[in-house]
XYZ file of C-alpha atoms in Angstrom:
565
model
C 0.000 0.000 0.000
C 0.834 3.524 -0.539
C 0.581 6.474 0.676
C -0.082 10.152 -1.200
C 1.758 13.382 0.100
C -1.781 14.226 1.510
C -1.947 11.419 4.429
C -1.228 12.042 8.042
C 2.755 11.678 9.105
C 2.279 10.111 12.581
C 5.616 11.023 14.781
C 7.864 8.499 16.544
C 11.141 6.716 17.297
C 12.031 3.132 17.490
C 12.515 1.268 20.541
C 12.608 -2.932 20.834
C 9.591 -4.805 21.130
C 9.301 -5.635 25.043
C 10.261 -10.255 24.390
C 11.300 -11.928 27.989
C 14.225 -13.539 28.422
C 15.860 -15.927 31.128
C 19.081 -16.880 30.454
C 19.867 -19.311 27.666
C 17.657 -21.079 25.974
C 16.431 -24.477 27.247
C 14.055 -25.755 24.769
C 14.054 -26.770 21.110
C 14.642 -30.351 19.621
C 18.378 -31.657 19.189
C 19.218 -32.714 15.814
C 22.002 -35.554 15.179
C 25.320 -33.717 14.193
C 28.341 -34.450 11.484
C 29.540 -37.672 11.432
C 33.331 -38.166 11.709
C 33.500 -38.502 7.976
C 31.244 -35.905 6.800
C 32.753 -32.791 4.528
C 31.622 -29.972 6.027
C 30.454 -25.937 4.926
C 33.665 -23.899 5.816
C 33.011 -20.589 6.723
C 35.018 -17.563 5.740
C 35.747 -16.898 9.501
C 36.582 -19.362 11.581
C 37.406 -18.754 15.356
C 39.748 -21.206 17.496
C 39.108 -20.463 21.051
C 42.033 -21.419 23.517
C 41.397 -24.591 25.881
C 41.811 -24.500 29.425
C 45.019 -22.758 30.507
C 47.373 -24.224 33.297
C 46.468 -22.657 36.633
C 43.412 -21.235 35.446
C 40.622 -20.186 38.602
C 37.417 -20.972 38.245
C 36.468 -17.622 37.129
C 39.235 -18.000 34.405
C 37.671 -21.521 33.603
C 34.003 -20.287 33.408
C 35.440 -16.956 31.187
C 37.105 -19.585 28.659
C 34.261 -21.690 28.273
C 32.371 -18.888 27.236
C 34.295 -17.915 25.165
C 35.076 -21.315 23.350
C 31.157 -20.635 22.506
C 32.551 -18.870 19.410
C 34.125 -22.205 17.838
C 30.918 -25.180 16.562
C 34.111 -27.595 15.141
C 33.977 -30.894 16.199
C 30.693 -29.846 18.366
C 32.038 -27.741 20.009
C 34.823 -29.521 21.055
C 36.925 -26.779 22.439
C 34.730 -26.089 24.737
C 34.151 -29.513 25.774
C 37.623 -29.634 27.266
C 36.651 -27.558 30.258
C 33.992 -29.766 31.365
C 34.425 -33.116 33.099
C 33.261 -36.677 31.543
C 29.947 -36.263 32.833
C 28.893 -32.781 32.187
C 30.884 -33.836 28.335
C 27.907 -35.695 27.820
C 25.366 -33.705 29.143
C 26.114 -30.169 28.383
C 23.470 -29.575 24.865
C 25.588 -26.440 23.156
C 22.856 -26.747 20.336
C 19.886 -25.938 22.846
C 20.498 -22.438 21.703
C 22.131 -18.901 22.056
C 22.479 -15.874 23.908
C 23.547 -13.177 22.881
C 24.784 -10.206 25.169
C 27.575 -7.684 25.370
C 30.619 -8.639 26.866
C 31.721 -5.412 28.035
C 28.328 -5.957 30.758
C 29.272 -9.725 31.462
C 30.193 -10.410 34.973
C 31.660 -13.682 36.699
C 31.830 -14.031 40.276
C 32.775 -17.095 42.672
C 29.469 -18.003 44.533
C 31.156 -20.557 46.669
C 34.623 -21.885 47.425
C 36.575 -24.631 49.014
C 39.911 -26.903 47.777
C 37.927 -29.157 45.791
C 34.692 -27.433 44.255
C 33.570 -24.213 43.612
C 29.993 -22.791 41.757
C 30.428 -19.565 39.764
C 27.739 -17.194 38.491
C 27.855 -15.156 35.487
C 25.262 -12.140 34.705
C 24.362 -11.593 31.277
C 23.097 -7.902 29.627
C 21.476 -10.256 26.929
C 20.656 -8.535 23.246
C 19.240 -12.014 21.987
C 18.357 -15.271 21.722
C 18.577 -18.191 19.069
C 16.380 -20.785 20.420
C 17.488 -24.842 19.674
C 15.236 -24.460 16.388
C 17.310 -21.241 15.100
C 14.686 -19.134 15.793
C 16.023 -15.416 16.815
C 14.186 -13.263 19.534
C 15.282 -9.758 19.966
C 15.098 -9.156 24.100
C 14.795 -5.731 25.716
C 15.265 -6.350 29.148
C 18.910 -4.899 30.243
C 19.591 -8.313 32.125
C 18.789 -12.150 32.871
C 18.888 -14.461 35.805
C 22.335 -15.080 36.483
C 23.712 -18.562 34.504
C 25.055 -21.114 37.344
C 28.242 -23.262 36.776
C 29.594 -25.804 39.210
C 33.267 -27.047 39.210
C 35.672 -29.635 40.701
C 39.563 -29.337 41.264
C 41.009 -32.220 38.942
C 44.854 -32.991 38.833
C 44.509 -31.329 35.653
C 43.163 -28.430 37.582
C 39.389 -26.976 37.476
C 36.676 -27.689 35.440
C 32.945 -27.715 35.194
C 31.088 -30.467 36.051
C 27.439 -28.527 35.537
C 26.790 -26.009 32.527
C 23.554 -24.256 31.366
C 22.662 -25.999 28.054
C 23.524 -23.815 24.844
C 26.252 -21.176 24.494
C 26.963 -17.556 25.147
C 28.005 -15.107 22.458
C 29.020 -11.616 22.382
C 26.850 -9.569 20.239
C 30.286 -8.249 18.070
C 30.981 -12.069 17.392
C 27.762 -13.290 16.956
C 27.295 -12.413 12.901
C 30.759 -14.138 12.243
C 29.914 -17.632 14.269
C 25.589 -17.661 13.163
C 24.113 -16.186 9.695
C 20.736 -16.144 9.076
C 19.208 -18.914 6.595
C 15.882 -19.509 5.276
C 13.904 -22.553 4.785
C 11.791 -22.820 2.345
C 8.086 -23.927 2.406
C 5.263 -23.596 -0.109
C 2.325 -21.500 0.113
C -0.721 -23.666 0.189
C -1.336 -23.989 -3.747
C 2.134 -25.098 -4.372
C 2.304 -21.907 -6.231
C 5.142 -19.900 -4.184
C 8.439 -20.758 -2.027
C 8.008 -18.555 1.596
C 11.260 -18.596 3.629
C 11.251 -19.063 7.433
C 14.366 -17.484 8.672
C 16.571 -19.702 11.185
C 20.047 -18.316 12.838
C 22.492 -21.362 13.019
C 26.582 -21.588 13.249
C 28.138 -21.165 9.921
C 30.139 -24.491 10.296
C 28.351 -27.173 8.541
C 25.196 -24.868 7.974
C 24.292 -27.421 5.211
C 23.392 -30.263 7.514
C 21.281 -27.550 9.696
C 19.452 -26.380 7.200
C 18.584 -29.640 5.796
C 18.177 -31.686 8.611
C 15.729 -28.581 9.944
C 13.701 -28.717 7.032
C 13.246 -32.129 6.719
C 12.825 -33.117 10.435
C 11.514 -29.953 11.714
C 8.554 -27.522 11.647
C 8.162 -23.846 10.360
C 8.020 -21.497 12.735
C 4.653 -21.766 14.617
C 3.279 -18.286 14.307
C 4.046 -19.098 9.750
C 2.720 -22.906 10.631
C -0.997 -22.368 9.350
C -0.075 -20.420 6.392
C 2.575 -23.028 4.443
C 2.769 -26.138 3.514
C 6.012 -28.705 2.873
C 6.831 -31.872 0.624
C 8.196 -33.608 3.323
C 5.814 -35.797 4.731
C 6.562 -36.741 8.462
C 7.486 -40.473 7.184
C 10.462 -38.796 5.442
C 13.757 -38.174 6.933
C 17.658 -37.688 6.105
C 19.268 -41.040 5.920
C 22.533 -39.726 6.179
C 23.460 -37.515 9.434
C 25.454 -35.191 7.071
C 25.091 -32.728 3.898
C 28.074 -32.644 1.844
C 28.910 -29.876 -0.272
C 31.234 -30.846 -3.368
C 32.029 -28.005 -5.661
C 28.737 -26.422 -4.769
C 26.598 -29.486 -5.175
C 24.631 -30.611 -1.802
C 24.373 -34.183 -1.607
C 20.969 -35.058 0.462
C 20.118 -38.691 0.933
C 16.784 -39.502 2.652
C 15.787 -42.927 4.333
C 13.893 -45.643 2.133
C 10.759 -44.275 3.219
C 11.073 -41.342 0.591
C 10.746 -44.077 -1.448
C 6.667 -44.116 -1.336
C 6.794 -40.595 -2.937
C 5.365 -39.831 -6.061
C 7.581 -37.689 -8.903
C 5.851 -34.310 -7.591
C 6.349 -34.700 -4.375
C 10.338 -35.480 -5.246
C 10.404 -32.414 -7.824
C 8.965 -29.697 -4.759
C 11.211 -32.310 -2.002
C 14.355 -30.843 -4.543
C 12.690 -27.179 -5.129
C 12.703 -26.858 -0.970
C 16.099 -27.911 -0.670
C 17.495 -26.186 -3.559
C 15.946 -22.813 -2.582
C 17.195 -23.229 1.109
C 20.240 -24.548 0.851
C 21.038 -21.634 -1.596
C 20.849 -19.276 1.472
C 24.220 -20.666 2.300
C 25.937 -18.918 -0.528
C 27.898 -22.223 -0.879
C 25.778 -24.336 -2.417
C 24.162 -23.862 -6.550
C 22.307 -27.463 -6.748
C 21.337 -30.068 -5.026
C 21.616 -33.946 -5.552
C 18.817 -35.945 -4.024
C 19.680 -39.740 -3.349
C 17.518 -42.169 -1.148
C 19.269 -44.767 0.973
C 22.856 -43.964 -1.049
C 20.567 -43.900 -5.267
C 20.762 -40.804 -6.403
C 17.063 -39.519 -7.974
C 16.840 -38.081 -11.477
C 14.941 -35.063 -10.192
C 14.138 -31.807 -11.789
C 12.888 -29.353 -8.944
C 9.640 -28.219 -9.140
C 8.999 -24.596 -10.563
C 7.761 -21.658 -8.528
C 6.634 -18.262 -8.987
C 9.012 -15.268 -8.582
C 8.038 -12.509 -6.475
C 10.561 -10.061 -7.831
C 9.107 -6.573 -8.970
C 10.096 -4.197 -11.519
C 13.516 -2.002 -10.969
C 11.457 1.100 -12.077
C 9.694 3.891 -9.709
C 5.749 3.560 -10.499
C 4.187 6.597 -9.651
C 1.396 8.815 -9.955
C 2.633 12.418 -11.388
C 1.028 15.436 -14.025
C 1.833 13.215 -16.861
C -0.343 10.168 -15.634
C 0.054 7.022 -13.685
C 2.675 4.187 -14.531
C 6.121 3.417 -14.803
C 9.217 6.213 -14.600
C 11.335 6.122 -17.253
C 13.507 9.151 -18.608
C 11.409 11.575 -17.743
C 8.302 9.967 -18.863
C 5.586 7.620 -17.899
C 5.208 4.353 -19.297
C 1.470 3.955 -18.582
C -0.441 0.460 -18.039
C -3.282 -0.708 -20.524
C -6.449 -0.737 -18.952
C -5.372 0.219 -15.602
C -3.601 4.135 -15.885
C -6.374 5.733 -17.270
C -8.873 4.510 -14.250
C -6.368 5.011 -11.365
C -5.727 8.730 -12.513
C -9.247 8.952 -12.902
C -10.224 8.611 -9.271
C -8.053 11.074 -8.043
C -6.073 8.086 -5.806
C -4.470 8.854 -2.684
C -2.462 4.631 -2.614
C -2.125 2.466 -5.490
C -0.769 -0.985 -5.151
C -0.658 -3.251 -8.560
C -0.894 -7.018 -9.122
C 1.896 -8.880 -10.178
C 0.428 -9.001 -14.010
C -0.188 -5.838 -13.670
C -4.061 -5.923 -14.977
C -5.785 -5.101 -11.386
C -4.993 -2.423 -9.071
C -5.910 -1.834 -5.833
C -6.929 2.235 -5.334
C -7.777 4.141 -2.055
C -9.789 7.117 -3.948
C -9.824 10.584 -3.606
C -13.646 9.893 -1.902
C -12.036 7.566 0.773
C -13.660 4.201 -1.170
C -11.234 1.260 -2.023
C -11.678 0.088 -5.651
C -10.790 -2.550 -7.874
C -9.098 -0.950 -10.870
C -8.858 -3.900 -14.148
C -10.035 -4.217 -17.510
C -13.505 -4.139 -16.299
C -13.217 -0.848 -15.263
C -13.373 0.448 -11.698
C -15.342 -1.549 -8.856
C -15.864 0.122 -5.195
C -15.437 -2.641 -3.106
C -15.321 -1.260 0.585
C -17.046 2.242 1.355
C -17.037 2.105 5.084
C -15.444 5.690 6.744
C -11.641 6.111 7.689
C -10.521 3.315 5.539
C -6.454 2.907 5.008
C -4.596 2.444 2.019
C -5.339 -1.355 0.750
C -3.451 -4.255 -0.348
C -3.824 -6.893 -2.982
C -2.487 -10.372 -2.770
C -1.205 -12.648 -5.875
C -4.972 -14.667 -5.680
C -6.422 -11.666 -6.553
C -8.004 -10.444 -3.269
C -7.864 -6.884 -1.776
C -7.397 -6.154 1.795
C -8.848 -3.411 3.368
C -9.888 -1.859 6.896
C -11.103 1.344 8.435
C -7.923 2.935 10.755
C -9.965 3.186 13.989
C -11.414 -0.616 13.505
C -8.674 -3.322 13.168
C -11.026 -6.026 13.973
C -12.642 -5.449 10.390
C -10.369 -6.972 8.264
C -11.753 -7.456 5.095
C -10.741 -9.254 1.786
C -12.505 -8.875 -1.368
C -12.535 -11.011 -4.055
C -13.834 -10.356 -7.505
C -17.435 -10.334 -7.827
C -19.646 -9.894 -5.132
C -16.218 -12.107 -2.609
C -16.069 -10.817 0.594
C -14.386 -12.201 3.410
C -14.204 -10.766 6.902
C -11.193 -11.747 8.166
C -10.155 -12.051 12.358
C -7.800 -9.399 13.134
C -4.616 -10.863 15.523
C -3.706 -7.387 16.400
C -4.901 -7.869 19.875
C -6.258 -5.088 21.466
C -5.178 -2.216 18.897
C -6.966 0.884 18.663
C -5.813 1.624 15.109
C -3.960 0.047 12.350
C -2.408 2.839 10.256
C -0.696 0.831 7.860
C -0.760 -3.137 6.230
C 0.916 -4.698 3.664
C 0.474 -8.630 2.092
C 3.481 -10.051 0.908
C 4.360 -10.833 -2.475
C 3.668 -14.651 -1.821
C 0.183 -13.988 0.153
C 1.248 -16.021 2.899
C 1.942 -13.219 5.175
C 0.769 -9.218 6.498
C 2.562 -7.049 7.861
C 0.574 -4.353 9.360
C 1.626 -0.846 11.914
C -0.526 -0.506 14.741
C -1.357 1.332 17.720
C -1.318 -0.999 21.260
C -1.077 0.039 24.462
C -0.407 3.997 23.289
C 1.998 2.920 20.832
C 2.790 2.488 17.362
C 3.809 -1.467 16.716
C 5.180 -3.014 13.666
C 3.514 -6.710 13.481
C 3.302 -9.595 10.978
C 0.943 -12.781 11.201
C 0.640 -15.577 8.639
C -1.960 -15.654 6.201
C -4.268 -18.889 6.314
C -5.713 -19.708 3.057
C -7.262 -23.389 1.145
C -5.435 -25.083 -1.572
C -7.291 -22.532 -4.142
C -5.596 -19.606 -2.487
C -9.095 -18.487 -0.957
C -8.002 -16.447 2.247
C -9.606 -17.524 5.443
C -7.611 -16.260 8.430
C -4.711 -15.067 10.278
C -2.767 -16.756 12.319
C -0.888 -15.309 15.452
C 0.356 -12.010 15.295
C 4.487 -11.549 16.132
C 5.615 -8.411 17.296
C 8.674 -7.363 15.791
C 9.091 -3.497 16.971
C 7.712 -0.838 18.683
C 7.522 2.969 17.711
C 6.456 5.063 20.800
C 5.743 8.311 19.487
C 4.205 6.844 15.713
C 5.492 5.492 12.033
C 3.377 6.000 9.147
C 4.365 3.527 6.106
C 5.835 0.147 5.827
C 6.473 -1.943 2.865
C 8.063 -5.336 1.584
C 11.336 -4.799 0.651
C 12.227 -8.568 -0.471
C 10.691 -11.942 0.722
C 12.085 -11.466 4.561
C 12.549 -8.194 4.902
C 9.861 -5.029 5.741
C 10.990 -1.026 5.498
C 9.372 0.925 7.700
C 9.222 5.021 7.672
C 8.979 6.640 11.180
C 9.488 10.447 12.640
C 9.003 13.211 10.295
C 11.087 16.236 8.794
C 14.614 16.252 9.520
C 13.991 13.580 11.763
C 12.444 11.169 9.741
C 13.838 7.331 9.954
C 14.193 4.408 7.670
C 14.082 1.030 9.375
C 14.595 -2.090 7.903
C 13.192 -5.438 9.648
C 14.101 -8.855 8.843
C 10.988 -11.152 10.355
C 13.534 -14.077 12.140
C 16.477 -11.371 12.487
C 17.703 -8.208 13.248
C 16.302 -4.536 12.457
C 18.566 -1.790 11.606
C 17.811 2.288 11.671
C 18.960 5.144 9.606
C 18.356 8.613 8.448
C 15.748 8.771 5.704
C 15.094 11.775 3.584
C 13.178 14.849 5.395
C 9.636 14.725 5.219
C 9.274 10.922 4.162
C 5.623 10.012 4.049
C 5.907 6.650 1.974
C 7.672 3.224 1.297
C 7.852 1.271 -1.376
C 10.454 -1.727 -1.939
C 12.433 -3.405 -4.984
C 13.959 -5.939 -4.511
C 16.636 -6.643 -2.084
C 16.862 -4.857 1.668
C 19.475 -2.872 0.943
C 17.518 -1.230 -1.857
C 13.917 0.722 -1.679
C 11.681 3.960 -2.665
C 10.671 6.639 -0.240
C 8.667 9.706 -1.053
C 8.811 13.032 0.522
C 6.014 15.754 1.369
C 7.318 17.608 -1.469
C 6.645 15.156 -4.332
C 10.326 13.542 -4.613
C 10.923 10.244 -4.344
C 14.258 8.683 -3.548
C 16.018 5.269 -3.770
C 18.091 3.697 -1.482
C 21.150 2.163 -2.308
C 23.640 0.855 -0.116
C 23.727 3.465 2.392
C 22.889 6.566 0.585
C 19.943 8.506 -0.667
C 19.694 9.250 -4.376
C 16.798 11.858 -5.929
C 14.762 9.706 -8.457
C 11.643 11.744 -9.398
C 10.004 14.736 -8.960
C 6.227 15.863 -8.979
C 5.183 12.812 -7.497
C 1.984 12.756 -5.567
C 1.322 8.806 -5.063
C 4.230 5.871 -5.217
C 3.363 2.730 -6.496
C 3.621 -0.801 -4.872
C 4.429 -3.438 -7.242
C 3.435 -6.779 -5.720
C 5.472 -8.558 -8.264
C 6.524 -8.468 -12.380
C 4.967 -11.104 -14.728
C 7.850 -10.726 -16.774
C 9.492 -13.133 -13.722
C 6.678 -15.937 -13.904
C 7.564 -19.076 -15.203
């Protein structure tokens, strides 16, 4: 959806979204690791932690198993040395992460004698990467205090009881984890969605794969995707080579009850995730040591095109040169009802208009079609089936999405108790909406999956995740890939351009005075903003460029048929 130089600039600045936290994380299913033989990914950085040092206290101890949290090889073998036999076999460092700033860490001796001792660290924690890979941002400024116990060997001290998972300083933590995304379907097989996971770089392969195969998506995404792999189906090797970019998958006999299709969107899934890796270009599928003649299954691109569409004196369409490049059947209507948002379908023969008169209409070859006239109503979205989202600003709770004809689905809002919603966005793939609302006196940036049958029909949304908060207001947000929203918040000079992975991290910076409106291309680093003055910019890297002038409405794209298959 977007927004015209005439709509209401709300006022704010960003803050974390309030997520508890207690310590590190304790829950999450434990995959099998690399075999002895396995080949593993090799990361461009690799860390190699010192062992325990001769003479060490048990301060010194705890401090260096810590920090042998930075290096996964072997399973974390480094840091295995400061443990004894037994805690060696029951310390989990794959139960998760948490992330925190060393600078805050503190370690303190609890208790003392000649022959044991129990330590306590305190944690100012940033994060957490749950045994899944899931990543949680966490605001509060500290955690209950992690508890080690030790014993003096002949060797000298170590730890004989460890928290499960590891400890990471925040300045370290992008060089040991990356974020990767497995890939499901949407439910008509139509589109690949990507659930973004945090795991160590070493032997990512294997995590991704065995995640995907033996694992879940995420459960707030759950109801809104589908996968290939049935629950009979799982890896039959407890490793993922990678051989000159090739990822060698084999899957237990049971794969062997699935039909060509299923194989072909099996291969599409892995293909797609494993590609996250940057290591890997194709994937061979084998089960129980064959290797499968298996082309993966096609899906539909969601990228847009790299031009500004825009509203301006000259009419409504694409910018190029100087000029508009208008749409058949769909320029002539849109400039015709004086729109204040415009967001077009991905073939680019239906828009969805928020009028001059406040109405939301379906712009196509048909001509236009009011579809919601209720009072207050935002700027709308359309989805890739076809539907059009809409809701008044002062009533979240009535969602609706219109289909052609007389389709009209009220849909439950998961906002919660929200007063307003000021701003919502479907994804390219449908499966998910993003949306800015006011709770609790301020302005929150949420997403919930979209729940729709095997025809694409919408019929709910699931659970709403809270990714930030924006006290004093933001007023636009927009897709700016397949993980990744832009938001605008503040206004004039102090106006700010956030960008949000869903599953990772958000990052802040100056966007031009006066932005009013988002719109995104195609990769985070890149996207639109118009000002109050009619300019739009684009984003690249880290700098603002001027693109156009006289603007008074920026486009969404919600995809490019020149990218379907």
């Amino acid at each position: 959806m977007r927004r015209g130089i005439r709509s209401l600039v709300l006022v704010g600045a960003l803050t974390l979204a309030l997520v508890g936290c207690a310590g590190l994380p304790m829950t999450g299913a434990v995959h099998e690791g690399l075999s002895s033989t396995a080949e593993p990914d090799v990361p461009d950085v690799q860390f190699k932690p010192n062992g325990p040092q001769v003479g060490a206290t048990p301060e010194q101890i705890v401090d260096g198993f810590l920090n042998a949290g930075s290096g996964p090889a072997g399973g974390w073998a480094t840091a295995r040395e400061f443990l004894t036999g037994t805690a060696v076999d029951s310390w989990r460092p794959d139960a998760g992460a948490t992330v925190d700033v060393l600078s805050a860490r503190s370690i303190a001796v609890a208790s003392s004698d000649q022959s044991s001792a129990t330590v306590t660290v305190s944690l100012s924690p940033t994060a957490t990467v749950d045994g899944e890979g899931a990543y949680t941002a966490v605001a509060e400024a500290a955690a209950p205090p992690l508890t080690f116990t030790l014993t003096k060997l002949p060797a000298g001290w170590r730890i004989t009881s460890a928290p499960n998972g590891i400890v990471l300083d925040q300045d370290l933590f992008k060089s040991v984890f990356r974020a990767y995304s497995l890939m499901y379907y949407d439910p008509t097989w139509t589109f690949l969605v990507p659930d973004v996971r945090w795991f160590p770089t070493l032997n990512a392969s294997t995590r991704i794969a065995a995640a995907l195969i033996n694992g879940q998506p995420s459960p707030w995404l759950a109801k809104s995707v589908v996968s290939a792999f049935p629950e009979t189906v799982s890896l039959g090797s407890p490793s993922v080579p990678v051989v000159n970019g090739v990822a060698q998958v084999d899957l237990k006999e049971s794969a062997l009850t699935s039909d060509q299709t299923t194989l072909s969107r099996m291969q599409a899934q892995l293909a797609d995730s494993l590609a996250s890796t940057g290591q890997v270009t194709s994937v061979t599928l084998s089960i129980a040591g064959s290797a499968l003649d298996v082309t993966p299954a096609p899906s539909r691109d969601t990228r847009v095109d790299s031009r500004t569409l825009a509203l301006t004196a000259k009419g409504f369409g694409f910018i190029a040169a100087g000029q508009v490049d208008e749409l058949p059947g769909v320029s002539a209507a849109v400039v015709a009802l004086s729109p204040r948002s415009v967001e077009l379908s991905d073939d680019r023969t239906t828009a969805a208009v928020l009028a001059g008169n406040g109405a939301v209409t379906r712009v196509d070859a048909a001509g236009p079609a009011a579809l919601d006239q209720r009072a207050g109503l935002i700027a709308p979205s359309i989805d890739p089936f076809g539907y059009i989202w809409s809701v008044p600003q002062t009533s979240p709770s009535a969602l609706v999405a219109a289909g052609t004809g007389a389709t009209r689905i009220a849909i439950s809002s998961p906002w919660g108790g929200a007063s307003r919603v000021d701003a919502l966005q479907v994804s390219r793939d449908g499966t998910r909406i993003a949306a800015l609302v006011i709770s609790g006196g301020r302005s929150v940036l949420m997403v919930a999956g979209v729940v729709r049958d095997a025809q694409g029909v919408p019929k709910s949304l699931g659970d709403a995740v809270t990714l930030l908060s924006f006290p004093a207001g933001a007023s636009d947000v927009a897709w700016l890939d397949e993980t990744t929203l832009g938001v605008i918040s503040g206004s004039g000079s102090s106006a700010q351009f956030t960008t949000v992975q869903i599953g990772g991290v958000a990052t802040t910076a100056d966007a031009p005075p006066g932005a009013v409106a988002i719109a995104g291309v195609n990769l985070p680093t890149i996207a639109r903003v118009l000002d109050a003055n009619g300019t739009v910019f684009i984003r690249s890297g880290t700098t603002w460029q001027q693109d156009s002038t006289g603007v008074s409405v920026l486009g969404t794209q919600q995809g490019s048929p020149l990218t379907s298959p």
